[in-house]
CSV table of C-alpha atoms in Angstrom, one decimal:
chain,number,residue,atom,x,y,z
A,1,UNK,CA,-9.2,-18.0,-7.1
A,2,UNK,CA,-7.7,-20.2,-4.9
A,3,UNK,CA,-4.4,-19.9,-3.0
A,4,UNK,CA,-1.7,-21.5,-5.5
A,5,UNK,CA,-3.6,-19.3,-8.2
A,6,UNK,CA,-3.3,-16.4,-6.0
A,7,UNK,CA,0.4,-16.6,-4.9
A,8,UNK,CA,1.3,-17.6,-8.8
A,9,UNK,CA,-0.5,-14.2,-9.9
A,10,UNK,CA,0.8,-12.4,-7.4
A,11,UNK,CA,4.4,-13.5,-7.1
A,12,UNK,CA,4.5,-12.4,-11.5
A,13,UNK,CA,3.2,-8.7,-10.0
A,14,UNK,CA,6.1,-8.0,-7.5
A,15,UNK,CA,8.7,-9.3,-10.3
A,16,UNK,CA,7.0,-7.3,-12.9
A,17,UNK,CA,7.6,-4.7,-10.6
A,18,UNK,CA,11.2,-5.0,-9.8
A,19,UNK,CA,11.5,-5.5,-13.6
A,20,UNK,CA,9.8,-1.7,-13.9
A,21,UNK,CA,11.7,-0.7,-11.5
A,22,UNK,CA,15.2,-1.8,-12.8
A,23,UNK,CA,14.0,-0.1,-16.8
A,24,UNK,CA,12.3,3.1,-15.3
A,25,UNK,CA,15.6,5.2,-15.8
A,26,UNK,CA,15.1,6.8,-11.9
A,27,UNK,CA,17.8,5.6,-9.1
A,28,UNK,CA,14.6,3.8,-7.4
A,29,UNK,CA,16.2,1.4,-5.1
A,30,UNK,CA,14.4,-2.1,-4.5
A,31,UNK,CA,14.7,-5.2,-2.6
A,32,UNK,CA,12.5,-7.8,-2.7
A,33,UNK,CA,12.4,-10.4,0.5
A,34,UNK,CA,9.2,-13.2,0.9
A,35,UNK,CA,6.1,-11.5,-0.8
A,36,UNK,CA,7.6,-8.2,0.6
A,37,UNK,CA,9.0,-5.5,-1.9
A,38,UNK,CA,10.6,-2.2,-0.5
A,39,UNK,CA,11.1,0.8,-2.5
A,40,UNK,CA,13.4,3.2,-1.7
A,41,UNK,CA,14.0,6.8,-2.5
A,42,UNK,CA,16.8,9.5,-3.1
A,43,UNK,CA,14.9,11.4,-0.1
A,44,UNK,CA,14.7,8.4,2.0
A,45,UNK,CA,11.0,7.8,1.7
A,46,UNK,CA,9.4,4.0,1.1
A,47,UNK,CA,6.7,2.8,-1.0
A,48,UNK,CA,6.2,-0.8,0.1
A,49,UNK,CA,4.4,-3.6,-1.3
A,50,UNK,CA,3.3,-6.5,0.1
A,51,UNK,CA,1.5,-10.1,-0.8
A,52,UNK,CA,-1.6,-10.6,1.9
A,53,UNK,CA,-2.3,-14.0,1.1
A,54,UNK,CA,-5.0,-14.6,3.3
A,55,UNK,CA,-7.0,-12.1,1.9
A,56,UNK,CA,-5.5,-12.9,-1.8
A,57,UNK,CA,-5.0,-8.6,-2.0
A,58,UNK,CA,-2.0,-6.7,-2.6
A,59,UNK,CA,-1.2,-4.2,-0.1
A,60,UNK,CA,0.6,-0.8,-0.5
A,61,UNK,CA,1.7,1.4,1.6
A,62,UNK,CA,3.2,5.2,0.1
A,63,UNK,CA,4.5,8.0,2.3
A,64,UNK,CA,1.0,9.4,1.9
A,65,UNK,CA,-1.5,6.5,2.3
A,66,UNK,CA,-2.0,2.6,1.7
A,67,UNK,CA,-4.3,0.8,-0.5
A,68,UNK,CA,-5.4,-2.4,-0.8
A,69,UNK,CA,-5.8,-4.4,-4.5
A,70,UNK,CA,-7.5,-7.4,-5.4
A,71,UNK,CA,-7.5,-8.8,-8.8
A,72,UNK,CA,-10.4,-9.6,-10.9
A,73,UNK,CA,-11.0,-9.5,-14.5
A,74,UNK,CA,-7.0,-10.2,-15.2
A,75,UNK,CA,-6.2,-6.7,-13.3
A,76,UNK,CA,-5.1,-5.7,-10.2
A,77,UNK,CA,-7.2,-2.5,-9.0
A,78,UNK,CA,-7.6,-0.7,-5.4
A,79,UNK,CA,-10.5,-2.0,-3.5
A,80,UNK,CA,-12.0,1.9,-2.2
A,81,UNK,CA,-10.5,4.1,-5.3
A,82,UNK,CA,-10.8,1.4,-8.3
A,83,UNK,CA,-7.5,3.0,-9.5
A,84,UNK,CA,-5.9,0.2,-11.8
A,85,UNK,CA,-2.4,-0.7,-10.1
A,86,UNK,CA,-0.2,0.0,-12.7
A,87,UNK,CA,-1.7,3.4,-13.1
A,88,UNK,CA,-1.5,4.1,-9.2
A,89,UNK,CA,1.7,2.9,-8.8
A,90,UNK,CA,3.0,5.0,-11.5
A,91,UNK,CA,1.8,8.6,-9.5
A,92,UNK,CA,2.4,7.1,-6.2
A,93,UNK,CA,6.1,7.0,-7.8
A,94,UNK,CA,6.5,10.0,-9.5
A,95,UNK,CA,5.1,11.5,-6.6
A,96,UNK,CA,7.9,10.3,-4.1
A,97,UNK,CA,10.6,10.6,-6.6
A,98,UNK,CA,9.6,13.6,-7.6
A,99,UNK,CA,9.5,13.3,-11.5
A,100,UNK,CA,7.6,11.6,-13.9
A,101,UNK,CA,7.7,8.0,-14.0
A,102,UNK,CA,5.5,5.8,-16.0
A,103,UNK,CA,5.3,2.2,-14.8
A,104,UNK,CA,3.9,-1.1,-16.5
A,105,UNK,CA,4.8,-4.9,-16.4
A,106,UNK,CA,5.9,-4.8,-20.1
């Protein structure tokens, strides 16, 4: 993949995000500044995500860890864990909203 792919596949995932975000039915605040996406919480905590275009991976960082995504095979999935990102976003969100939140980019 090269760079304009990269930023072009990348850029769709934080939108898809915010779009999640916005239809999840949780008071999840958002804002989304230069490949950097900041999620806030009732209780104050952050999940934030962020492009690393250098490395063409998606970082994020939870109150309880980071991880680190590359895509391949049309799908975004942690580097160490394998945990697809939709799926891992989904807990690390429930987890800091405390409730159940199920994410995807549809």
């Amino acid at each position: 993949m090269n760079d304009s792919q990269y930023n072009l596949i990348a850029d769709e995932l934080l939108l898809a995000v915010e779009e999640a975000i916005e239809d999840c039915g949780v008071d999840i605040d958002y804002e989304g500044v230069g490949g950097l996406l900041t999620l806030t919480f009732k209780n104050a905590s952050k999940i934030i995500i962020n492009k690393q275009a250098p490395l063409h991976e998606i970082w994020v960082a939870t109150k309880f860890n980071g991880h680190h995504f590359i895509y391949e095979n049309e799908t975004w999935h942690d580097k160490r864990a394998g945990d697809e990102f939709w799926q891992f976003l989904s807990q690390a969100v429930s987890q800091q909203a405390d409730t159940e939140i199920k994410l995807s980019a549809e």
